[in-house]
Short mmCIF file of C-alpha atoms in Angstrom, two decimals:
data_model
loop_
_atom_site.label_atom_id
_atom_site.label_comp_id
_atom_site.label_asym_id
_atom_site.label_seq_id
_atom_site.Cartn_x
_atom_site.Cartn_y
_atom_site.Cartn_z
CA MET A 1 -73.19 38.94 2.71
CA PHE A 2 -69.89 37.10 3.18
CA THR A 3 -71.79 33.81 3.37
CA LEU A 4 -73.20 34.46 -0.09
CA LEU A 5 -69.77 35.24 -1.51
CA ARG A 6 -68.59 31.75 -0.58
CA HIS A 7 -71.03 30.12 -2.99
CA ARG A 8 -69.75 29.92 -6.54
CA GLY A 9 -73.13 29.73 -8.26
CA PHE A 10 -74.44 32.90 -6.66
CA VAL A 11 -71.17 34.80 -7.22
CA LEU A 12 -71.18 33.95 -10.94
CA ILE A 13 -74.79 35.07 -11.38
CA TRP A 14 -74.04 38.21 -9.37
CA ALA A 15 -70.99 38.99 -11.53
CA ALA A 16 -73.09 38.45 -14.65
CA GLY A 17 -75.55 41.03 -13.36
CA LEU A 18 -72.69 43.49 -12.85
CA PHE A 19 -71.51 43.22 -16.47
CA SER A 20 -75.11 43.44 -17.67
CA GLY A 21 -75.60 46.59 -15.59
CA VAL A 22 -72.45 48.21 -16.98
CA ALA A 23 -73.58 47.49 -20.56
CA SER A 24 -77.10 48.79 -19.90
CA TRP A 25 -75.87 52.06 -18.37
CA LEU A 26 -73.33 52.41 -21.17
CA LEU A 27 -76.24 52.53 -23.63
CA LEU A 28 -78.62 54.46 -21.36
CA THR A 29 -76.05 57.24 -21.07
CA GLY A 30 -74.46 57.16 -24.51
CA LEU A 31 -77.49 56.98 -26.80
CA PRO A 32 -79.24 60.17 -25.56
CA ILE A 33 -75.92 62.06 -25.69
CA TYR A 34 -75.45 60.93 -29.29
CA VAL A 35 -78.98 61.91 -30.30
CA PHE A 36 -78.63 65.35 -28.74
CA GLY A 37 -75.27 65.84 -30.44
CA VAL A 38 -76.73 64.97 -33.84
CA THR A 39 -80.01 66.88 -33.58
CA GLY A 40 -79.40 69.55 -30.93
CA SER A 41 -83.02 69.01 -29.88
CA ALA A 42 -84.00 68.22 -26.30
CA PHE A 43 -87.44 67.12 -27.54
CA THR A 44 -85.95 64.57 -29.95
CA THR A 45 -83.56 63.36 -27.26
CA SER A 46 -86.49 62.79 -24.90
CA ALA A 47 -87.97 60.44 -27.52
CA VAL A 48 -85.26 57.90 -26.66
CA PHE A 49 -86.35 57.89 -23.01
CA LEU A 50 -90.00 57.76 -24.04
CA VAL A 51 -89.44 54.71 -26.27
CA GLU A 52 -87.63 52.90 -23.45
CA LEU A 53 -90.39 53.74 -20.98
CA LEU A 54 -93.26 52.73 -23.29
CA CYS A 55 -91.61 49.43 -24.17
CA GLY A 56 -91.12 48.66 -20.50
CA ILE A 57 -94.75 49.50 -19.72
CA THR A 58 -96.38 47.60 -22.58
CA LEU A 59 -94.14 44.52 -22.72
CA GLY A 60 -92.84 44.27 -19.16
CA SER A 61 -95.41 41.81 -17.87
CA PHE A 62 -94.88 39.57 -20.93
CA ALA A 63 -91.15 39.62 -20.22
CA GLY A 64 -91.82 38.42 -16.69
CA ALA A 65 -94.06 35.61 -17.96
CA LEU A 66 -91.13 34.21 -19.94
CA ALA A 67 -89.26 33.73 -16.66
CA ASP A 68 -92.07 31.49 -15.41
CA ARG A 69 -92.20 29.44 -18.59
CA PHE A 70 -88.52 28.65 -19.26
CA ASP A 71 -85.44 27.75 -17.27
CA ARG A 72 -84.50 31.10 -15.76
CA PHE A 73 -80.73 30.70 -16.03
CA ARG A 74 -80.95 29.61 -19.65
CA LEU A 75 -83.31 32.52 -20.35
CA MET A 76 -80.86 35.04 -18.86
CA GLY A 77 -78.05 33.65 -20.98
CA CYS A 78 -80.12 33.78 -24.17
CA VAL A 79 -81.26 37.33 -23.41
CA ALA A 80 -77.65 38.47 -22.94
CA VAL A 81 -76.69 36.98 -26.32
CA VAL A 82 -79.62 38.74 -28.01
CA GLN A 83 -78.65 42.01 -26.31
CA ALA A 84 -75.16 41.68 -27.76
CA ALA A 85 -76.65 41.17 -31.23
CA VAL A 86 -79.06 44.10 -30.89
CA VAL A 87 -76.23 46.65 -30.50
CA ILE A 88 -74.51 45.58 -33.75
CA PRO A 89 -76.39 48.20 -35.87
CA LEU A 90 -74.61 50.87 -33.83
CA LEU A 91 -71.29 49.88 -35.42
CA ALA A 92 -72.39 51.92 -38.43
CA GLU A 93 -72.99 55.51 -37.35
CA PRO A 94 -76.80 55.96 -37.56
CA GLY A 95 -76.46 59.71 -38.10
CA HIS A 96 -79.92 61.18 -38.60
CA HIS A 97 -81.51 57.72 -38.96
CA LEU A 98 -82.82 58.01 -35.43
CA TRP A 99 -85.27 55.15 -35.87
CA ILE A 100 -82.26 52.83 -35.50
CA ILE A 101 -81.42 54.41 -32.15
CA CYS A 102 -85.04 54.12 -30.99
CA LEU A 103 -85.21 50.50 -32.15
CA VAL A 104 -82.05 49.59 -30.24
CA ALA A 105 -83.18 51.51 -27.14
CA GLY A 106 -86.64 49.92 -27.12
CA ALA A 107 -85.31 46.40 -27.64
CA GLN A 108 -82.72 46.83 -24.90
CA ALA A 109 -85.39 48.10 -22.49
CA VAL A 110 -87.52 44.97 -22.97
CA LEU A 111 -84.54 42.61 -22.88
CA THR A 112 -83.15 44.24 -19.74
CA GLN A 113 -86.51 43.89 -18.03
CA THR A 114 -86.65 40.23 -19.06
CA PHE A 115 -83.16 39.64 -17.65
CA ASP A 116 -83.95 41.44 -14.39
CA SER A 117 -87.26 39.59 -13.90
CA ALA A 118 -85.59 36.21 -14.47
CA ARG A 119 -82.69 37.05 -12.15
CA ASN A 120 -84.93 38.27 -9.33
CA ALA A 121 -87.19 35.23 -9.73
CA ALA A 122 -84.17 32.89 -9.65
CA LEU A 123 -82.68 34.26 -6.42
CA PRO A 124 -84.90 32.19 -4.05
CA SER A 125 -83.60 29.03 -5.73
CA LEU A 126 -80.03 30.15 -5.02
CA VAL A 127 -80.17 31.33 -1.41
CA GLU A 128 -81.95 30.58 1.82
CA PRO A 129 -84.91 32.83 2.75
CA VAL A 130 -82.86 34.40 5.56
CA HIS A 131 -80.28 35.57 3.00
CA LEU A 132 -82.75 37.00 0.45
CA VAL A 133 -82.43 40.58 1.68
CA GLY A 134 -78.64 40.35 1.53
CA ALA A 135 -78.78 38.84 -1.95
CA ASN A 136 -81.08 41.61 -3.15
CA SER A 137 -78.81 44.25 -1.65
CA MET A 138 -75.92 42.81 -3.64
CA VAL A 139 -78.05 42.96 -6.78
CA ALA A 140 -78.80 46.60 -5.96
CA LEU A 141 -75.08 47.12 -5.40
CA ASN A 142 -74.53 45.90 -8.96
CA ILE A 143 -76.94 48.53 -10.24
CA SER A 144 -75.06 51.33 -8.48
CA VAL A 145 -71.62 50.10 -9.54
CA GLY A 146 -72.88 49.49 -13.06
CA ARG A 147 -74.25 53.01 -13.13
CA LEU A 148 -70.94 54.50 -12.00
CA ILE A 149 -68.86 52.56 -14.52
CA GLY A 150 -71.32 52.41 -17.42
CA SER A 151 -72.32 56.07 -17.29
CA SER A 152 -68.69 57.20 -17.32
CA LEU A 153 -67.76 54.86 -20.17
CA GLY A 154 -70.89 55.80 -22.13
CA GLY A 155 -70.01 59.47 -22.18
CA LEU A 156 -66.38 58.71 -22.98
CA ALA A 157 -67.27 56.32 -25.81
CA ILE A 158 -69.53 58.84 -27.54
CA THR A 159 -66.86 61.53 -27.24
CA LEU A 160 -64.13 59.33 -28.75
CA GLU A 161 -65.82 57.33 -31.48
CA GLY A 162 -69.57 57.94 -31.60
CA THR A 163 -71.74 54.85 -31.41
CA ARG A 164 -69.02 52.43 -32.56
CA TYR A 165 -67.40 52.19 -29.13
CA LEU A 166 -70.86 51.90 -27.58
CA ALA A 167 -71.56 48.89 -29.79
CA VAL A 168 -68.21 47.24 -29.09
CA GLY A 169 -68.32 47.88 -25.34
CA GLY A 170 -71.93 46.80 -25.01
CA ALA A 171 -71.46 43.64 -27.08
CA VAL A 172 -68.36 42.57 -25.14
CA ALA A 173 -70.06 43.14 -21.77
CA PHE A 174 -73.19 41.22 -22.82
CA VAL A 175 -71.13 38.29 -24.15
CA ILE A 176 -69.24 38.14 -20.84
CA THR A 177 -72.62 38.20 -19.09
CA ALA A 178 -73.81 35.20 -21.11
CA ALA A 179 -70.60 33.28 -20.36
CA LEU A 180 -70.89 33.94 -16.62
CA ILE A 181 -74.55 32.87 -16.64
CA ALA A 182 -73.62 29.61 -18.37
CA ALA A 183 -70.90 28.93 -15.79
CA GLY A 184 -73.24 29.87 -12.95
CA ARG A 185 -75.95 27.57 -14.30
CA ARG A 186 -73.54 24.64 -14.35
CA ALA A 187 -72.47 25.40 -10.78
CA VAL A 188 -76.07 25.54 -9.59
CA ARG A 189 -77.00 22.32 -11.38
CA HIS A 190 -73.92 20.61 -9.90
CA GLY A 191 -75.03 21.46 -6.37
CA ALA A 192 -78.75 20.98 -6.96
CA ALA A 193 -79.36 18.20 -9.42
CA GLU A 194 -83.00 17.80 -8.42
CA SER A 195 -83.96 21.33 -9.44
CA THR A 196 -86.37 21.52 -12.36
CA PRO A 197 -87.21 24.46 -14.61
CA PRO A 198 -90.58 26.12 -14.11
CA GLY A 199 -91.77 25.18 -17.57
CA ARG A 200 -95.45 25.06 -18.58
CA THR A 201 -97.42 23.26 -21.22
CA SER A 202 -100.52 25.47 -21.33
CA PRO A 203 -100.69 28.41 -23.78
CA PHE A 204 -98.40 31.36 -23.05
CA PHE A 205 -101.12 34.03 -23.02
CA ALA A 206 -103.35 31.90 -20.81
CA ASN A 207 -100.50 31.62 -18.30
CA TRP A 208 -99.89 35.36 -18.58
CA ARG A 209 -103.54 36.20 -17.84
CA SER A 210 -103.87 33.71 -15.00
CA GLY A 211 -100.63 34.96 -13.50
CA LEU A 212 -101.78 38.59 -13.49
CA ALA A 213 -105.08 37.55 -11.89
CA ALA A 214 -103.17 35.64 -9.21
CA MET A 215 -101.04 38.71 -8.52
CA LEU A 216 -104.15 40.81 -7.93
CA ARG A 217 -105.38 38.28 -5.37
CA ASN A 218 -102.06 38.27 -3.51
CA ARG A 219 -102.08 40.78 -0.66
CA THR A 220 -98.29 40.92 -0.46
CA VAL A 221 -98.02 41.86 -4.12
CA ARG A 222 -100.88 44.37 -3.97
CA VAL A 223 -99.46 46.28 -1.00
CA THR A 224 -95.87 46.12 -2.22
CA VAL A 225 -96.80 47.31 -5.70
CA LEU A 226 -98.94 50.14 -4.26
CA SER A 227 -95.97 51.32 -2.22
CA VAL A 228 -93.68 51.00 -5.24
CA ALA A 229 -96.16 52.87 -7.46
CA LEU A 230 -96.12 55.85 -5.09
CA GLY A 231 -92.34 55.79 -5.22
CA GLY A 232 -92.49 55.57 -9.02
CA ILE A 233 -94.60 58.72 -9.25
CA ALA A 234 -92.13 60.47 -6.95
CA GLN A 235 -89.21 59.31 -9.07
CA GLY A 236 -90.91 60.63 -12.22
CA LEU A 237 -91.32 64.03 -10.59
CA PHE A 238 -87.66 63.97 -9.60
CA VAL A 239 -86.34 63.03 -13.06
CA VAL A 240 -87.93 66.08 -14.66
CA LEU A 241 -87.72 68.67 -11.88
CA PHE A 242 -84.27 67.91 -10.50
CA VAL A 243 -82.57 69.85 -13.30
CA VAL A 244 -85.00 72.74 -12.73
CA PHE A 245 -84.27 72.68 -8.99
CA VAL A 246 -80.51 72.92 -9.52
CA SER A 247 -80.95 75.83 -11.91
CA ARG A 248 -83.67 77.84 -10.16
CA ALA A 249 -83.17 77.03 -6.47
CA LEU A 250 -79.42 76.43 -6.29
CA HIS A 251 -78.53 78.89 -9.08
CA ALA A 252 -76.06 76.35 -10.49
CA ASP A 253 -75.37 74.88 -13.92
CA GLY A 254 -75.27 71.45 -15.51
CA THR A 255 -71.92 70.62 -13.91
CA LEU A 256 -73.46 70.40 -10.45
CA THR A 257 -76.41 68.48 -11.91
CA GLY A 258 -74.08 65.79 -13.20
CA VAL A 259 -72.07 65.66 -9.98
CA LEU A 260 -75.16 65.24 -7.81
CA ARG A 261 -76.58 62.45 -9.96
CA GLY A 262 -73.22 60.70 -9.93
CA VAL A 263 -72.59 60.83 -6.18
CA GLN A 264 -76.00 59.32 -5.51
CA ALA A 265 -74.60 56.10 -6.93
CA ILE A 266 -71.82 56.28 -4.32
CA GLY A 267 -74.49 56.22 -1.65
CA GLY A 268 -76.06 53.29 -3.46
CA VAL A 269 -72.81 51.33 -3.24
CA ALA A 270 -72.54 52.11 0.48
CA GLY A 271 -76.18 51.16 0.96
CA GLY A 272 -75.68 47.85 -0.79
CA LEU A 273 -72.77 46.99 1.50
CA ILE A 274 -74.61 48.07 4.66
CA VAL A 275 -77.84 46.23 3.85
CA GLY A 276 -75.83 43.21 2.74
CA MET A 277 -74.20 42.98 6.17
CA LEU A 278 -77.37 43.73 8.17
CA GLY A 279 -79.91 42.05 5.90
CA THR A 280 -80.43 38.95 8.04
CA ARG A 281 -81.40 41.14 11.03
CA LEU A 282 -84.02 43.26 9.25
CA SER A 283 -87.33 42.14 7.78
CA PRO A 284 -88.27 43.17 4.22
CA ARG A 285 -91.21 45.15 5.62
CA LEU A 286 -88.95 47.12 7.95
CA LEU A 287 -86.45 47.80 5.17
CA MET A 288 -89.21 49.09 2.90
CA SER A 289 -90.81 51.34 5.51
CA LEU A 290 -87.55 52.70 6.96
CA GLY A 291 -86.01 53.07 3.50
CA ALA A 292 -88.92 55.04 2.04
CA THR A 293 -89.47 57.30 5.05
CA THR A 294 -85.76 58.06 5.45
CA PHE A 295 -85.52 58.78 1.73
CA GLY A 296 -88.48 61.15 2.02
CA LEU A 297 -87.06 62.97 5.06
CA ILE A 298 -83.66 63.51 3.43
CA SER A 299 -85.44 64.71 0.29
CA LEU A 300 -87.35 67.30 2.33
CA VAL A 301 -84.05 68.60 3.71
CA ILE A 302 -82.61 68.82 0.18
CA TRP A 303 -85.56 70.61 -1.41
CA ASN A 304 -85.90 73.15 1.42
CA GLY A 305 -82.16 73.55 1.92
CA PRO A 306 -81.71 76.61 -0.34
CA ALA A 307 -83.53 78.69 2.28
CA ALA A 308 -80.49 78.12 4.51
CA THR A 309 -77.56 77.57 2.13
CA ARG A 310 -76.68 76.99 -1.50
CA GLN A 311 -73.19 75.63 -0.85
CA PRO A 312 -72.69 72.68 -3.25
CA GLU A 313 -70.78 70.64 -0.63
CA TRP A 314 -73.88 70.20 1.51
CA TYR A 315 -75.95 68.93 -1.39
CA ILE A 316 -73.21 66.55 -2.51
CA LEU A 317 -73.22 65.05 1.00
CA LEU A 318 -77.02 64.82 1.09
CA PHE A 319 -77.19 63.14 -2.31
CA ILE A 320 -74.64 60.56 -1.16
CA LEU A 321 -76.73 59.90 1.95
CA VAL A 322 -80.01 59.57 0.06
CA GLY A 323 -78.60 56.68 -1.96
CA VAL A 324 -78.44 54.45 1.14
CA PRO A 325 -82.17 54.28 2.03
CA GLY A 326 -83.00 53.90 -1.65
CA ILE A 327 -81.06 50.62 -1.76
CA ALA A 328 -82.67 49.49 1.50
CA TYR A 329 -86.15 50.09 0.11
CA ASN A 330 -85.53 48.25 -3.17
CA SER A 331 -83.92 45.29 -1.40
CA GLY A 332 -86.88 45.00 0.95
CA ALA A 333 -89.44 45.25 -1.86
CA PHE A 334 -87.76 42.51 -3.90
CA ALA A 335 -87.47 40.22 -0.86
CA GLN A 336 -91.10 40.87 0.07
CA ILE A 337 -92.27 39.61 -3.32
CA GLN A 338 -89.83 36.69 -3.34
CA GLN A 339 -91.07 35.53 0.06
CA GLY A 340 -94.75 36.12 -0.65
CA VAL A 341 -95.16 34.63 -4.14
CA PRO A 342 -94.83 30.95 -5.18
CA ASP A 343 -91.74 30.18 -7.22
CA THR A 344 -93.78 29.32 -10.32
CA ASP A 345 -95.31 32.83 -10.38
CA LEU A 346 -92.27 34.94 -9.48
CA GLY A 347 -91.39 35.92 -13.04
CA ARG A 348 -94.84 37.37 -13.70
CA ALA A 349 -94.82 39.06 -10.30
CA PHE A 350 -91.60 40.90 -11.14
CA GLY A 351 -92.83 41.60 -14.68
CA ALA A 352 -95.90 43.29 -13.21
CA TYR A 353 -93.68 45.06 -10.65
CA TYR A 354 -91.52 46.66 -13.35
CA ALA A 355 -94.48 47.46 -15.62
CA ILE A 356 -96.37 49.24 -12.84
CA TYR A 357 -93.26 51.08 -11.68
CA ASN A 358 -92.56 52.31 -15.22
CA THR A 359 -96.19 53.40 -15.62
CA SER A 360 -96.08 55.29 -12.32
CA GLN A 361 -92.82 56.94 -13.27
CA GLY A 362 -94.35 58.02 -16.58
CA LEU A 363 -97.30 59.57 -14.72
CA GLY A 364 -94.88 61.42 -12.45
CA MET A 365 -92.92 62.74 -15.42
CA ALA A 366 -96.13 63.92 -17.10
CA ALA A 367 -97.29 65.63 -13.90
CA ALA A 368 -93.91 67.33 -13.54
CA GLY A 369 -94.12 68.62 -17.09
CA LEU A 370 -97.56 70.08 -16.41
CA LEU A 371 -96.88 71.52 -12.96
CA GLY A 372 -93.22 72.52 -13.24
CA ASP A 373 -93.95 75.89 -14.85
CA LEU A 374 -97.24 76.55 -13.04
CA LEU A 375 -96.14 76.02 -9.43
CA SER A 376 -92.99 76.58 -7.43
CA VAL A 377 -90.50 73.80 -8.13
CA VAL A 378 -89.78 73.51 -4.39
CA LEU A 379 -93.50 73.05 -3.67
CA VAL A 380 -93.86 70.25 -6.21
CA LEU A 381 -90.69 68.56 -4.96
CA ASN A 382 -92.02 68.71 -1.40
CA VAL A 383 -94.99 66.73 -2.69
CA GLN A 384 -92.48 64.33 -4.22
CA ALA A 385 -90.85 63.82 -0.83
CA ALA A 386 -94.24 63.39 0.82
CA LEU A 387 -95.05 60.58 -1.63
CA TYR A 388 -92.02 58.65 -0.34
CA LEU A 389 -93.25 59.14 3.22
CA VAL A 390 -96.68 57.80 2.27
CA SER A 391 -94.99 54.91 0.46
CA GLY A 392 -93.19 53.96 3.68
CA VAL A 393 -96.40 54.17 5.72
CA VAL A 394 -98.22 51.96 3.21
CA ALA A 395 -95.48 49.33 3.47
CA TYR A 396 -95.38 49.45 7.28
CA VAL A 397 -99.14 49.31 7.83
CA GLY A 398 -100.21 47.24 4.82
CA LEU A 399 -97.63 44.48 5.27
CA ARG A 400 -98.05 44.23 9.05
CA SER A 401 -100.26 41.13 8.85
CA VAL A 402 -98.26 39.50 6.07
CA GLY A 403 -96.03 36.68 7.26
CA GLY A 404 -92.40 36.44 6.21
CA ALA A 405 -92.38 32.72 5.44
CA THR A 406 -91.55 31.60 1.97
CA PRO A 407 -94.57 30.06 0.19
CA PRO A 408 -94.49 26.48 -1.05
CA SER A 409 -92.35 26.11 -4.14
CA THR A 410 -92.60 23.55 -6.89
CA SER A 411 -88.96 23.99 -7.77
CA GLY A 412 -87.52 22.41 -4.66
CA GLU A 413 -85.64 23.87 -1.71
CA PRO A 414 -83.23 26.77 -2.05
CA PHE A 415 -79.79 25.79 -3.26
CA LEU A 416 -77.91 26.65 -0.05
CA ILE A 417 -80.33 24.54 2.02
CA ARG A 418 -80.02 21.62 -0.37
CA ARG A 419 -76.23 21.92 -0.39
CA HIS A 420 -76.15 21.90 3.41
CA LYS A 421 -78.25 18.73 3.49
CA ARG A 422 -76.03 17.10 0.87
CA ARG A 423 -73.00 17.93 3.00
CA GLU A 424 -74.61 16.31 6.06
CA VAL A 425 -75.41 13.18 4.06
CA GLY A 426 -71.86 13.09 2.70
CA VAL A 427 -70.36 13.32 6.19
CA SER A 428 -72.60 10.53 7.48
CA ARG A 429 -71.46 8.28 4.63
CA GLY A 430 -67.80 9.19 5.04
CA VAL A 431 -67.57 10.96 1.68
CA ARG A 432 -66.80 14.56 0.80
CA SER A 433 -69.59 16.75 -0.56
CA PRO A 434 -68.72 18.62 -3.79
#
């Protein structure tokens, strides 16, 4: 992890992701609160989440295809600028014109997925394969920190000034993101002049179709996505039934619900730091399998804990702990795809990854809605934990025969490798490498 922090290009891109994460969580938290405050309807509020989910499912793979067609750093910068522009309508209080809220939420969902796909696809061009797990853990760390900061600011902004502060805060954060991306792109180009963008001349939709077909033929992608899909269903069950669990099983109110969701991000921060320091010693397959199974085991303890105690302190501790294996799993899954897919196809691979995850999460949410009132909430959540265990087994067994070597790339060697070679050449010629 400390090796990565010594490279200016990576640090700038990483910092850009942090500001983007803060802005995204600012909106993810603030917009539903605003809608509920205006309408008082939980059903109408859920429409915001539904719009975000549907946009991610239907347009996610197209967003990933853009990352394979254009320069990924330039694409991230342009996306951040567009995200800043999209929040401008929130400067005028939408009131009961909820279509404005849904439009902003849907657009941000697609743009965020485009940004994330491009960033994840660009990482192998920034770092050596041995540092991919560490780089992904730092990206996951951004998500947790962004969630902590953005969620808090989102609730505060709505309380103080409605959607106006959301618009201002989001726009400022996205503009800073674009500026950091531009600076990071210059730093990367300075150290890797031979790098070329993964542009294409054939039609966009033809590339999109061929890319999806290639993903289906790639064993690494198939197994990884199957494992992720099982986790997505489990996450969908959790999103809906967690509130029910706190109310019915723990006999607590919304205060504890908010605390437990918040402290999970603390575990995510700790997990990002731990995986970042140990990433070079653990394979992506091992991170996925250990992460998912540990997550499932801790979940089983949580869901069956009320039979022994309902003391909030125990559940706060468990929710902090469960954030650590979650980061390990995500870091391993990202690295598995990055090492198993050619550079020219990485954008579409991550686009498909996010689209399938969102679809699976939607299925889990639908199942939770159907089963939550028919069966015991603890029973259904035990199934949720079991899905994580199965996800870990799928990763461990299915990826056993998959090698960890990075496939041939048409975009040149990773930046840190190229920089090291440039330094050796500079020393041999008696000059200083930049």
